[in-house]
Coordinates of C-alpha atoms in Angstrom, one line a residue:
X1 CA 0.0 0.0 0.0
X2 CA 1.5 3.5 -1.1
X3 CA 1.1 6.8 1.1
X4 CA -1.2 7.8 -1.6
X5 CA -3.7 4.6 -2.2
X6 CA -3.9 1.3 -0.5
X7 CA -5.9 -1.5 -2.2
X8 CA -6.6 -4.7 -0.3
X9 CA -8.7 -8.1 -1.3
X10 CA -11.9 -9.2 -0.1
X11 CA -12.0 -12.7 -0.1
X12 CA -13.5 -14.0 3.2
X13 CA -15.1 -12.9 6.2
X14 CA -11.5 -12.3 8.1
X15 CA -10.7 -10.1 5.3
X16 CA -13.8 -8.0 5.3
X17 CA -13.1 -7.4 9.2
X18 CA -9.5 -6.8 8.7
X19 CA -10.7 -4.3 6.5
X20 CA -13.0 -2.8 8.6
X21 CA -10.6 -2.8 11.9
X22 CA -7.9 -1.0 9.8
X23 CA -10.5 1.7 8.6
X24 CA -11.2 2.4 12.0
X25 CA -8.2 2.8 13.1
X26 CA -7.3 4.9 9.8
X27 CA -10.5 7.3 10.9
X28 CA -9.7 7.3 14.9
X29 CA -5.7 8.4 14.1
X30 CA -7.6 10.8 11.8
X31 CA -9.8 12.4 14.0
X32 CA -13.3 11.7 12.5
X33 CA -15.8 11.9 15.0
X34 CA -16.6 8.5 17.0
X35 CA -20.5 9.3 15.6
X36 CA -19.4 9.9 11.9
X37 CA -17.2 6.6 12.0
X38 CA -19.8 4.3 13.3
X39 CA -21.9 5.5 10.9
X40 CA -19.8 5.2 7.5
X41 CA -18.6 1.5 9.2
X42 CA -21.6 0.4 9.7
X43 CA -22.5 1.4 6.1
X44 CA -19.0 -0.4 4.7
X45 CA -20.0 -3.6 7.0
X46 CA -23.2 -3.7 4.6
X47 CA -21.5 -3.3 1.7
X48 CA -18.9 -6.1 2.7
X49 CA -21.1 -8.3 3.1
X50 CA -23.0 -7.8 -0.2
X51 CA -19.5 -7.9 -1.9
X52 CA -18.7 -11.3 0.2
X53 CA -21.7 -13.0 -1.0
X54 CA -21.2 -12.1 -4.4
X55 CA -17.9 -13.5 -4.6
X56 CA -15.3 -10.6 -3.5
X57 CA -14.2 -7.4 -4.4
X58 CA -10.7 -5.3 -4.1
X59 CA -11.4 -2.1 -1.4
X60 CA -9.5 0.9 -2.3
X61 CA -7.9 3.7 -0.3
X62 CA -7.5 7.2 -1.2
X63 CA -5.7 10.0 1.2
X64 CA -5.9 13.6 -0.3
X65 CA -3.8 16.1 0.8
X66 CA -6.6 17.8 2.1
X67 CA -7.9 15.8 4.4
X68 CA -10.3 13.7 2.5
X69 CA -10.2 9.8 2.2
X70 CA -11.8 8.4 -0.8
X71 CA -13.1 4.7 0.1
X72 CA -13.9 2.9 -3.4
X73 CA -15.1 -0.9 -3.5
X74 CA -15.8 -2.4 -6.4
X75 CA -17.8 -5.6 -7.3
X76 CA -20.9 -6.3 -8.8
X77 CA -22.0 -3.3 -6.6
X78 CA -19.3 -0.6 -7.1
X79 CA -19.7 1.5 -4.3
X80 CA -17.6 5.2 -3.2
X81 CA -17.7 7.4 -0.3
X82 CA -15.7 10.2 0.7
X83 CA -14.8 11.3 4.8
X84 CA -13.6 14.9 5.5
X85 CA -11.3 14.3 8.1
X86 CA -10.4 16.7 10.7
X87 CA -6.3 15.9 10.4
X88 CA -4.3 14.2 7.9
X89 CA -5.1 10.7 7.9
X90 CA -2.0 8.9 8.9
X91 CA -0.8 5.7 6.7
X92 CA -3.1 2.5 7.6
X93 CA -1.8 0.0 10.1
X94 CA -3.0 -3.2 10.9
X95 CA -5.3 -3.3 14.2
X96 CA -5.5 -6.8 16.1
X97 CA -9.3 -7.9 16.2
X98 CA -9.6 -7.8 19.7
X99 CA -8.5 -4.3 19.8
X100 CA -10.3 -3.9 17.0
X101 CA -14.1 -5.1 18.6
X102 CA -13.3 -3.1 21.7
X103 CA -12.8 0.0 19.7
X104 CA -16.0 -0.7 18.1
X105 CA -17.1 -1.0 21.5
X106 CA -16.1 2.3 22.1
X107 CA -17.9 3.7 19.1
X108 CA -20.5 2.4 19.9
X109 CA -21.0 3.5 23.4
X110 CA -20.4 6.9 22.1
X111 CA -22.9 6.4 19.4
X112 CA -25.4 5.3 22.1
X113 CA -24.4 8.2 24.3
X114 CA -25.1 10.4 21.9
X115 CA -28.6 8.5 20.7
X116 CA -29.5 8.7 24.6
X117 CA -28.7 12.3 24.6
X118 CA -31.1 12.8 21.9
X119 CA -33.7 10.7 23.1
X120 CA -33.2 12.8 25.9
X121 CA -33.8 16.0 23.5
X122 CA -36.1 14.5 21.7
X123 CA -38.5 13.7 25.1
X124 CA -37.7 17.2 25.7
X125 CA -38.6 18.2 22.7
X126 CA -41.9 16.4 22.8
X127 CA -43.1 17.7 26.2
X128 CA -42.7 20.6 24.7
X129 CA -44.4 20.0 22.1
X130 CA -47.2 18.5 23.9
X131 CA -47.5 21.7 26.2
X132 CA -47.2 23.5 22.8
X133 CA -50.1 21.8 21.1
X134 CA -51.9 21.9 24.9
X135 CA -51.7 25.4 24.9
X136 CA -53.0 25.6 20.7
X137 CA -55.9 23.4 21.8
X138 CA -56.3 26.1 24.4
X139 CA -56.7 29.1 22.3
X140 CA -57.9 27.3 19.9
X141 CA -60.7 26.4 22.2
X142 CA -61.0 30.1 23.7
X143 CA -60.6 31.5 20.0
X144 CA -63.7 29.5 19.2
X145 CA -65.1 30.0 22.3
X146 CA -64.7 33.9 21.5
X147 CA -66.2 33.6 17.9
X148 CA -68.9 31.6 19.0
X149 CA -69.6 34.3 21.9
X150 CA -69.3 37.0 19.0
X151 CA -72.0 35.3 16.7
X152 CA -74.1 34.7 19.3
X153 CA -73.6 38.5 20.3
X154 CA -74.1 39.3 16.8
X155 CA -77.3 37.0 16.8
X156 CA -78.4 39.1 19.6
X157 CA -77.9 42.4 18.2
X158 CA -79.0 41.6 15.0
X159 CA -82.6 40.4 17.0
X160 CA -82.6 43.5 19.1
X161 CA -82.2 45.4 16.0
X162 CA -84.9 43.5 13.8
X163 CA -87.3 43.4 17.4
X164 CA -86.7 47.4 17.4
X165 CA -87.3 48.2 14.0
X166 CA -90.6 46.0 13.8
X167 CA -91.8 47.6 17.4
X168 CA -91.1 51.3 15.2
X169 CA -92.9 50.1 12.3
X170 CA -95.8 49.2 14.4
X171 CA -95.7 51.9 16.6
X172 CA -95.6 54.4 13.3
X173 CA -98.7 52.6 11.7
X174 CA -100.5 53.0 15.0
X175 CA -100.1 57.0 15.7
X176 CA -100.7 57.0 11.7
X177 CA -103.8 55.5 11.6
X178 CA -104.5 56.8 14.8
X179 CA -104.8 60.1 13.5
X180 CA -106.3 59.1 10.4
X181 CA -109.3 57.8 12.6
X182 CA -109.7 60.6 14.7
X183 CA -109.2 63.5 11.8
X184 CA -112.9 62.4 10.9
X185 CA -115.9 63.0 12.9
X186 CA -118.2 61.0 10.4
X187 CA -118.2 57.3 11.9
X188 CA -119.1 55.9 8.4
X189 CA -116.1 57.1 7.2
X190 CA -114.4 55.6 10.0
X191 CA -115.9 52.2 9.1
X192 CA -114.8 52.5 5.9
X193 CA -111.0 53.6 6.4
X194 CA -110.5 51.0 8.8
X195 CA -110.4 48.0 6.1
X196 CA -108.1 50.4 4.1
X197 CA -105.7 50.8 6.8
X198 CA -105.7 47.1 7.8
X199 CA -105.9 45.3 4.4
X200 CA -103.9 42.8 3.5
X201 CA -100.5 44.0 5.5
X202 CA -101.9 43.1 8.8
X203 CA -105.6 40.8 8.4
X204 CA -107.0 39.2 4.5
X205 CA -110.0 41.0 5.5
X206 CA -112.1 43.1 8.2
X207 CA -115.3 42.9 9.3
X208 CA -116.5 45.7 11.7
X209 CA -119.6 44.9 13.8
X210 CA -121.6 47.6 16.1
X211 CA -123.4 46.3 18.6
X212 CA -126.3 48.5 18.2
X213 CA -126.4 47.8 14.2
X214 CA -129.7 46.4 13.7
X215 CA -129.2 45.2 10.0
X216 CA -126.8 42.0 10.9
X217 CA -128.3 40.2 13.7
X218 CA -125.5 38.5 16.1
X219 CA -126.2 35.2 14.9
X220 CA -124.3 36.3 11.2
X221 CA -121.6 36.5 13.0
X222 CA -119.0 34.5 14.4
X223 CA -119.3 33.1 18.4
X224 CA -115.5 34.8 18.7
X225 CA -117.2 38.2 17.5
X226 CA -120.0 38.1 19.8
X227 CA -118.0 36.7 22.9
X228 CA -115.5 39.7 22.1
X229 CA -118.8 41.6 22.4
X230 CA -120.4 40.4 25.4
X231 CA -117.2 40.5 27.1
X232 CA -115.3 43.6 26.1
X233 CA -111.9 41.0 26.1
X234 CA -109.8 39.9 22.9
X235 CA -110.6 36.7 21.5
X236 CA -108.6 34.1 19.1
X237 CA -110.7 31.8 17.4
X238 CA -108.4 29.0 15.5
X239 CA -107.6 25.4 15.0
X240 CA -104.3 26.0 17.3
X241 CA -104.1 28.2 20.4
X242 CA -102.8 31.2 19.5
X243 CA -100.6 31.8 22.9
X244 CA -101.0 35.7 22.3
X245 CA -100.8 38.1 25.2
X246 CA -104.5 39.1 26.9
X247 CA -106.1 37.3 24.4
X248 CA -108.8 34.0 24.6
X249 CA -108.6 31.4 22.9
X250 CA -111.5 29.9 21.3
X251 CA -112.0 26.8 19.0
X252 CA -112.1 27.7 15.3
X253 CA -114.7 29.3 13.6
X254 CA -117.5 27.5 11.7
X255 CA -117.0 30.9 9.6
X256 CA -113.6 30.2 9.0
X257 CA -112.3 27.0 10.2
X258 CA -109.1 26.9 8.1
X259 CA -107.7 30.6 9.3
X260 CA -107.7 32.0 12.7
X261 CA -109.7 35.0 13.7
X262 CA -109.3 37.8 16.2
X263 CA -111.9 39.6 17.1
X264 CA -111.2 42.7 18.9
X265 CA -113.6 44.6 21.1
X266 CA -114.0 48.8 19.7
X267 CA -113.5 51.0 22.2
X268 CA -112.5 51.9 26.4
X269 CA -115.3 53.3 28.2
X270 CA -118.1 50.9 26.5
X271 CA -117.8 48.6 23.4
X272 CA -119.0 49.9 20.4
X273 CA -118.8 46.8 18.7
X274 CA -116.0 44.2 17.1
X275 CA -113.0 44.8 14.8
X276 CA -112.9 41.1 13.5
X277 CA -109.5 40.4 11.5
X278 CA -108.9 37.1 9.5
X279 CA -105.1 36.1 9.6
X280 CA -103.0 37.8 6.6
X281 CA -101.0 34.1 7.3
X282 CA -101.1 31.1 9.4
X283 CA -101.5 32.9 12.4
X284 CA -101.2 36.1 14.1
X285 CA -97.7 37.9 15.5
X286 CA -97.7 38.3 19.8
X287 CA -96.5 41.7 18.7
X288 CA -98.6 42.5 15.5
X289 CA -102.1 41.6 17.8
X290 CA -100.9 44.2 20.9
X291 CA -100.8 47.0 18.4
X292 CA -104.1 45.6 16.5
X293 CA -105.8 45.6 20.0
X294 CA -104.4 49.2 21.1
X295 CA -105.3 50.1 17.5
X296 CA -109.3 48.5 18.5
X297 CA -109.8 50.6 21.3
X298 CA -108.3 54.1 19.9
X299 CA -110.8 53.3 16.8
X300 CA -113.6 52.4 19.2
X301 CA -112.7 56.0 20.7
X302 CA -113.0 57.6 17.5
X303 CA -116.0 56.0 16.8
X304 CA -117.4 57.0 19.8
X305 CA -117.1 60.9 19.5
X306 CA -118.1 60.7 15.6
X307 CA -121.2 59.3 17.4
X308 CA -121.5 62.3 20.1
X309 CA -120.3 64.6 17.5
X310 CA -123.2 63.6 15.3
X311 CA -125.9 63.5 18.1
X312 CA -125.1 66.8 19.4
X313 CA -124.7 68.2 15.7
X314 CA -128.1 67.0 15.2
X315 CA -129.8 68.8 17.9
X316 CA -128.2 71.8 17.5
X317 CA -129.0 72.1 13.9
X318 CA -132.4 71.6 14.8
X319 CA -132.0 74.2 17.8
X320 CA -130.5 76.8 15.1
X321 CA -133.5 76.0 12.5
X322 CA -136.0 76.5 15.8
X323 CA -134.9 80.1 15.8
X324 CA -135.1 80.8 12.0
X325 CA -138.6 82.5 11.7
X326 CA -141.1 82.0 9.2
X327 CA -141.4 84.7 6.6
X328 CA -144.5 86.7 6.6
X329 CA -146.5 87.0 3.4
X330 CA -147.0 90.6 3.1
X331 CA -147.9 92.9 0.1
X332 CA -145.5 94.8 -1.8
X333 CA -142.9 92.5 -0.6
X334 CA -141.7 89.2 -1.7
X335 CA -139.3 87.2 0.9
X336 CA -136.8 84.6 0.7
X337 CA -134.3 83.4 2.5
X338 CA -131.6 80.5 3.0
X339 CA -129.5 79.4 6.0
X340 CA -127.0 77.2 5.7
X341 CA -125.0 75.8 8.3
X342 CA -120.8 75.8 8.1
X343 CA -119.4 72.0 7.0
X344 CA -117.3 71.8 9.8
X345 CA -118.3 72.1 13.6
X346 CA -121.3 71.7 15.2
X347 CA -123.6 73.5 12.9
X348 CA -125.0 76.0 15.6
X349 CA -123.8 79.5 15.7
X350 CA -124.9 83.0 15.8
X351 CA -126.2 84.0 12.1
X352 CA -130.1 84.4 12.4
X353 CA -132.3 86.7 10.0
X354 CA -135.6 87.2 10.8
X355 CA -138.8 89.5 8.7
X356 CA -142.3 91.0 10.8
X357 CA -144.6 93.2 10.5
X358 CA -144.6 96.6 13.1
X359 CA -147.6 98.2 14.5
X360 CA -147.7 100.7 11.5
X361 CA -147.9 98.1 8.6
X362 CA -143.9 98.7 7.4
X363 CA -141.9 95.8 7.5
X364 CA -138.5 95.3 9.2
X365 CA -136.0 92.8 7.5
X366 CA -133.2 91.5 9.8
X367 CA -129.9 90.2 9.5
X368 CA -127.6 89.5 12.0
X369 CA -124.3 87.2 13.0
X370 CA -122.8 87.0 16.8
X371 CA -118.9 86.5 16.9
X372 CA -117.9 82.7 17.6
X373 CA -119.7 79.6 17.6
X374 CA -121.6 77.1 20.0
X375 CA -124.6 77.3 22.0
X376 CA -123.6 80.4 23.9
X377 CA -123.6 82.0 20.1
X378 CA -127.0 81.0 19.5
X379 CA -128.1 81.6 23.2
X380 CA -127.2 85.5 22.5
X381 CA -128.6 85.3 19.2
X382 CA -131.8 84.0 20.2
X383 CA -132.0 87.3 22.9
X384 CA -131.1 89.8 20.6
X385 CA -133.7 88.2 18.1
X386 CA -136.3 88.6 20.9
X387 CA -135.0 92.2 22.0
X388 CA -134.9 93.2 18.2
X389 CA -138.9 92.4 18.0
X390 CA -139.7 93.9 21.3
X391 CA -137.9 97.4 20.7
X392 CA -139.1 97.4 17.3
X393 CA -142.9 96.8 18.3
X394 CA -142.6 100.2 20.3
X395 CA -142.4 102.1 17.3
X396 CA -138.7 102.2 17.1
X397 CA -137.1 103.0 13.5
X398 CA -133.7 100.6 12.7
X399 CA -131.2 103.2 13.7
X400 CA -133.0 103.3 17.4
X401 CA -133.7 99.4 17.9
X402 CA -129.8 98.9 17.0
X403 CA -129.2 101.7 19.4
X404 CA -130.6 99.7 22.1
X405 CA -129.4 96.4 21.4
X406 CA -125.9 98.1 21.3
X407 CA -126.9 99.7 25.0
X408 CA -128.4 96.2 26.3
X409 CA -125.2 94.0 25.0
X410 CA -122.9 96.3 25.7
X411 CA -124.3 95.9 29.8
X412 CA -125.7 92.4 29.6
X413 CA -122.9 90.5 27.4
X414 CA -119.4 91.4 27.8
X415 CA -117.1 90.5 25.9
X416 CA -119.7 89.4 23.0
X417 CA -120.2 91.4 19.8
X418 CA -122.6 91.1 17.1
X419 CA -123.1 92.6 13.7
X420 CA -126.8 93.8 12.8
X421 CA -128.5 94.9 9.9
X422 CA -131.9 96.2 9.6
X423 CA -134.1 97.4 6.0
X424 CA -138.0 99.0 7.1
X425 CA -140.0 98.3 4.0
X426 CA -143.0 101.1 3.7
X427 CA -146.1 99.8 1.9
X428 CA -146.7 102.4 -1.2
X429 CA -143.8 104.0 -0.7
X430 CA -140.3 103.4 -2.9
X431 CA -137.7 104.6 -0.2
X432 CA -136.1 101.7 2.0
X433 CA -134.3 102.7 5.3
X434 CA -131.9 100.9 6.7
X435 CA -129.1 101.3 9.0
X436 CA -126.2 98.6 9.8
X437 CA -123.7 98.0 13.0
X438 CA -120.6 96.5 12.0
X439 CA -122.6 94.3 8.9
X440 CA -121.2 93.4 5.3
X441 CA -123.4 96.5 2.4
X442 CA -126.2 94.9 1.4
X443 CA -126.5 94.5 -2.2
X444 CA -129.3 96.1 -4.3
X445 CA -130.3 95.2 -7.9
X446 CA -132.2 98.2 -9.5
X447 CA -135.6 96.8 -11.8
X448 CA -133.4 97.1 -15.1
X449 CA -130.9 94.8 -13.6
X450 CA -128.5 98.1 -12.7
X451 CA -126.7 96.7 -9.1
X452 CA -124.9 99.2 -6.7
X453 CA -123.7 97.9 -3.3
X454 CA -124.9 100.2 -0.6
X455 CA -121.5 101.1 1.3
X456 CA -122.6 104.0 3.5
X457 CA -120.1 103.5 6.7
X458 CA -121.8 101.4 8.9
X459 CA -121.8 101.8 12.7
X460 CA -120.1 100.1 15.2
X461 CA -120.4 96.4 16.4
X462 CA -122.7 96.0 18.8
X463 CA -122.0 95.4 22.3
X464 CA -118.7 97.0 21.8
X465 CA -117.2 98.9 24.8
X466 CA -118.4 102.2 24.0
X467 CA -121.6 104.5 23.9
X468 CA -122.8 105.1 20.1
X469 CA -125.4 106.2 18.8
X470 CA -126.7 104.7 14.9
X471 CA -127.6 106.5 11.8
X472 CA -130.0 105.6 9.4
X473 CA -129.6 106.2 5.3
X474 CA -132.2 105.8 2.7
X475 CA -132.3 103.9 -0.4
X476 CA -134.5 103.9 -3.4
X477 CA -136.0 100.5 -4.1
X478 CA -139.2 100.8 -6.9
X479 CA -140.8 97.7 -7.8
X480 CA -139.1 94.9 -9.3
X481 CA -135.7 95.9 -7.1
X482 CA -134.2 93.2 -4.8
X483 CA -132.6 94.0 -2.0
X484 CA -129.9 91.4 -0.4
X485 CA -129.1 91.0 3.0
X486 CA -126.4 88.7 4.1
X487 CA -124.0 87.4 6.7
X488 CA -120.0 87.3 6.0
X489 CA -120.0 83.4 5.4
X490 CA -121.0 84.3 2.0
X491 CA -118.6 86.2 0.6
X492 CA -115.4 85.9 2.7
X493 CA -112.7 83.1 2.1
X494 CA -109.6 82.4 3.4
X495 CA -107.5 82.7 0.2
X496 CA -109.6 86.1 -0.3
X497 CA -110.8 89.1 1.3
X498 CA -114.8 90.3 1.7
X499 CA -114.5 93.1 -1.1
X500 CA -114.0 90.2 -3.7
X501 CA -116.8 88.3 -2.5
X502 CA -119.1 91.3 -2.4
X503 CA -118.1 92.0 -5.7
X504 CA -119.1 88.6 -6.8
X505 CA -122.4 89.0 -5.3
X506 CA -123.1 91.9 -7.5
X507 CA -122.2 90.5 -10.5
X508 CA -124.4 87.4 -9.0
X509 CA -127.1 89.5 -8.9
X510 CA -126.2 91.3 -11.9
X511 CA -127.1 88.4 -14.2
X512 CA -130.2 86.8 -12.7
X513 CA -132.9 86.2 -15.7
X514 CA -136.6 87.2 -15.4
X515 CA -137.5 83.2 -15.1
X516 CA -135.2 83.7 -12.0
X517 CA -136.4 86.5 -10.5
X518 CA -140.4 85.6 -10.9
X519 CA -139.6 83.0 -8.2
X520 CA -137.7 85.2 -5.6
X521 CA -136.4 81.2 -3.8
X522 CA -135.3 80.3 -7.3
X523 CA -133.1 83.3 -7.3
X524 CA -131.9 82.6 -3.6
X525 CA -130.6 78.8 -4.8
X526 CA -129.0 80.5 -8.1
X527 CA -127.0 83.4 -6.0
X528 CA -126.0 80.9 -3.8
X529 CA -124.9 78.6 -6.5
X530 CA -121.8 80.9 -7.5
X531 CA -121.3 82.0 -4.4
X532 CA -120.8 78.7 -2.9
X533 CA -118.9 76.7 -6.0
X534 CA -116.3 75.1 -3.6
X535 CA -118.9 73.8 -1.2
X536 CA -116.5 74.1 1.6
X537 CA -116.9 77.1 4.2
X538 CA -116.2 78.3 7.7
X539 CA -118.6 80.2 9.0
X540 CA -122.9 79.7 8.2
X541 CA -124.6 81.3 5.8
X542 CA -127.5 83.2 6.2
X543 CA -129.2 84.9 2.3
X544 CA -132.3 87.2 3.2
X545 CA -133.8 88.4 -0.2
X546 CA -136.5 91.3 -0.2
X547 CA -137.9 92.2 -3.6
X548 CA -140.6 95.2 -3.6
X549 CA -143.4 94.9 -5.7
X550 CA -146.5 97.3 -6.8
X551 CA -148.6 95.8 -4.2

């Protein structure tokens, strides 16, 4: 063997370990680690063998000069490997066996040293590890513990949210149709808006049952609607419970056995009769049926002061009609007259005209209109009617008998003011006097249609706080004129002023026709026609016509 390469023969098993115990040697003089050596020997021990049993092989030796050994055996399985060792590997010397196995010994104690130190590591390693995972599972757990908190949160939230926004809706539909209920005073009209208000977002369809409605007996009806009735409570009627708060259950309707009803009583202080609602689906919402019944007793409300509304509308329109006198048939003077009542309120206020005859055969034609409305209105209007006829039966000319009202509700009434104006009609005699406190010019159409409004300055109001004393003016009315007294309800709007209603009077007037005028009430309805073409107004109405004639 040179210093450069060594070959050797592997014929038998001695020379395989031969081999192997020189290498050894070789790689402990050379400083290889005992870890690296047992591994590459190990690996040539395999490959010996294989070379053995296929017959033999020649094992070469390299040394490099820098450091590395080249190990090359050939064979049927050629096989090289290359060691870096640490120093210069010294020449190969032979190693006796026994030394040889104990130095493997050696190697191998270091090899298991080092396999004990990394078990050791390696257990070290996996405790940690485990802890490691441990603590992953941990936040793994929290993290999911964390997102399953959050989703329910946001599962909360988002419920809150929905549960507010449907208790806004419903609270908004309920002030809504609130107000739409209780902006009429007609109760018809309240029957019919409550299926418009309901229909189809909250019942498939309403019925609405008064109890005092004669024209459906309670037998039409369903047992739900008249136990609602009898009882002034909520009931269900369905083929499940309903489970919905302050509400009955009842079995299902023979009238509708397939959807459930709710039949709510209308009204607080007394029933006024069932709201019945059929389901808009397979049953009714806990929240949707608290509103529906709140909604049922503000309508029952409603109903009832349409009702009062009505009743005491009634009576005073017949109390206000009470006071309206009868014109006299007198000749040389054709009368005609129209009161009409404003379309909002309670029909009763202080416009009144009135026509009689005085102790001296004139006439006296009357028109008058108390500030405000309501029974106190008609109240004072009925006393200055009566003081009117009193004063005027002592021979007292217009100017005078306003003189005295003026004195009498000036002491009497307070506060209260009235507007008064009053035309003496002579028998045989053309001239008209009048005098007026405070009233619209009456209007006077000449017998060739000529029309002037008669705008002398009228006096005061009456009962104002101050002594006065009225004038009286004089007006020529030949036969076939037409005088026309009137109270403010006719010609003043809001979107106008008086002068441009008195100014459509006169042109009113202006165009009557003869066919018109031969019926002095046909001319009344045909004044008022223009007069009155948007059929809304404020105030009442009252139209006294006066048309002289040659006796």
């Amino acid at each position: 063997m040179t210093a450069a390469r060594d070959t050797w023969t592997i014929a038998s098993a001695a020379d395989a370990a031969r081999a192997r115990a020189r290498l050894a040697r070789l790689l402990a003089d050379a400083g290889v680690p005992a870890l690296d050596r047992a591994r590459f020997l190990s690996a040539l021990g395999v490959r010996l063998r294989r070379a053995l049993d296929a017959g033999g092989a020649e094992l070469a030796v390299t040394a490099g000069p820098d450091g590395r050994l080249g190990i090359a055996l050939g064979g049927p399985e050629p096989w090289r490997h290359t060691l870096v060792c640490p120093g210069p590997p010294p020449g190969p010397r032979d190693a006796p066996l026994a030394e040889a196995l104990l130095s493997a010994d050696e190697d191998t104690a270091a090899v298991l040293t080092s396999l004990s130190e990394t078990e050791e590591l390696l257990r070290l390693h996996r405790e940690e590890l485990h802890q490691t995972n441990q603590g992953v599972l941990a936040l793994h757990a929290e993290l999911e513990a964390a997102a399953l908190a959050q989703r329910d949160l946001l599962d909360a939230e988002r419920a809150a949210r929905a549960e507010a926004e449907n208790a806004r809706r419903l609270l908004t539909f309920l002030a809504n149709a609130s107000a739409v209920l209780h902006a009429s005073l007609d109760h018809e009209d309240i029957l019919r808006r409550l299926p418009e208000l309901l229909v189809p977002e909250y019942a498939r369809h309403v019925d609405v049952w008064l109890v005092d409605d004669e024209r459906t007996p309670p037998g039409d009806r369903a047992a739900a609607t008249v136990t609602a009735a009898r009882t002034g409570r909520p009931q269900h009627a369905g083929p499940r419970p309903g489970g919905l708060p302050g509400v009955d259950d009842l079995p299902a309707s023979a009238l509708s056995p397939d959807r459930p009803l709710l039949c709510l009583p209308l009204g607080a202080r007394s029933v006024q009769g069932v709201l019945t609602l059929a389901a808009p689906g397979e049953r009714f919402d806990p929240d949707t049926t608290v509103m529906l019944v709140e909604l049922a007793r503000r309508a029952g409300i409603a109903l009832e002061n349409a009702r009062q509304y009505e009743q005491h509308r009634d009576v005073a329109e017949a109390l206000q009609r009470a006071q309206l006198t009868r014109l006299p048939t007198v000749p040389g003077l054709d009368l005609a007259a129209r009161y009409l009542p404003a379309t909002h309120g309670l029909n009763i206020g202080g416009d009144w005209y009135d026509a009689f005859s005085q102790p001296d055969g004139s006439v006296l034609a009357v028109i008058g209109d108390v500030t405000g409305h309501g029974l106190r209105a008609a109240v004072i209007m009925g006393q200055l009617r009566t003081a009117l006829r009193a004063y005027a039966v002592e021979g007292n000319g217009p100017a005078r008998i306003l003189t005295l009202l003026h004195r009498m509700l000036r002491h009497q009434q307070p506060e209260l003011y009235a507007t008064c104006a009053i035309a003496r009609f002579t028998p045989g005699e053309p001239e008209v006097v009048w005098a007026a406190a405070g009233h619209p010019p009456a209007v006077a159409r000449g017998p060739r249609g000529q029309v002037r409004v008669l705008d002398a300055k009228p006096g005061i109001m009456l009962g104002v706080p101050l002594p006065y004393e009225y004038e009286e003016h004089t007006v020529e009315l030949p036969a076939g004129s037409v005088l026309a007294l009137y109270t403010d309800g006719l010609v003043e709007r809001r979107a106008a002023g008086i002068d441009v209603g008195i100014d459509r009077l006169a042109r009113a007037m202006q165009v009557l026709g003869a066919a018109e005028l031969a019926e002095l009430d046909t001319a009344a309805d045909a004044l008022l026609k223009p007069m009155l073409h948007d059929s809304e107004h404020d105030d009442d109405i009252c139209l006294l016509l006066c048309r002289t004639t040659s006796g």
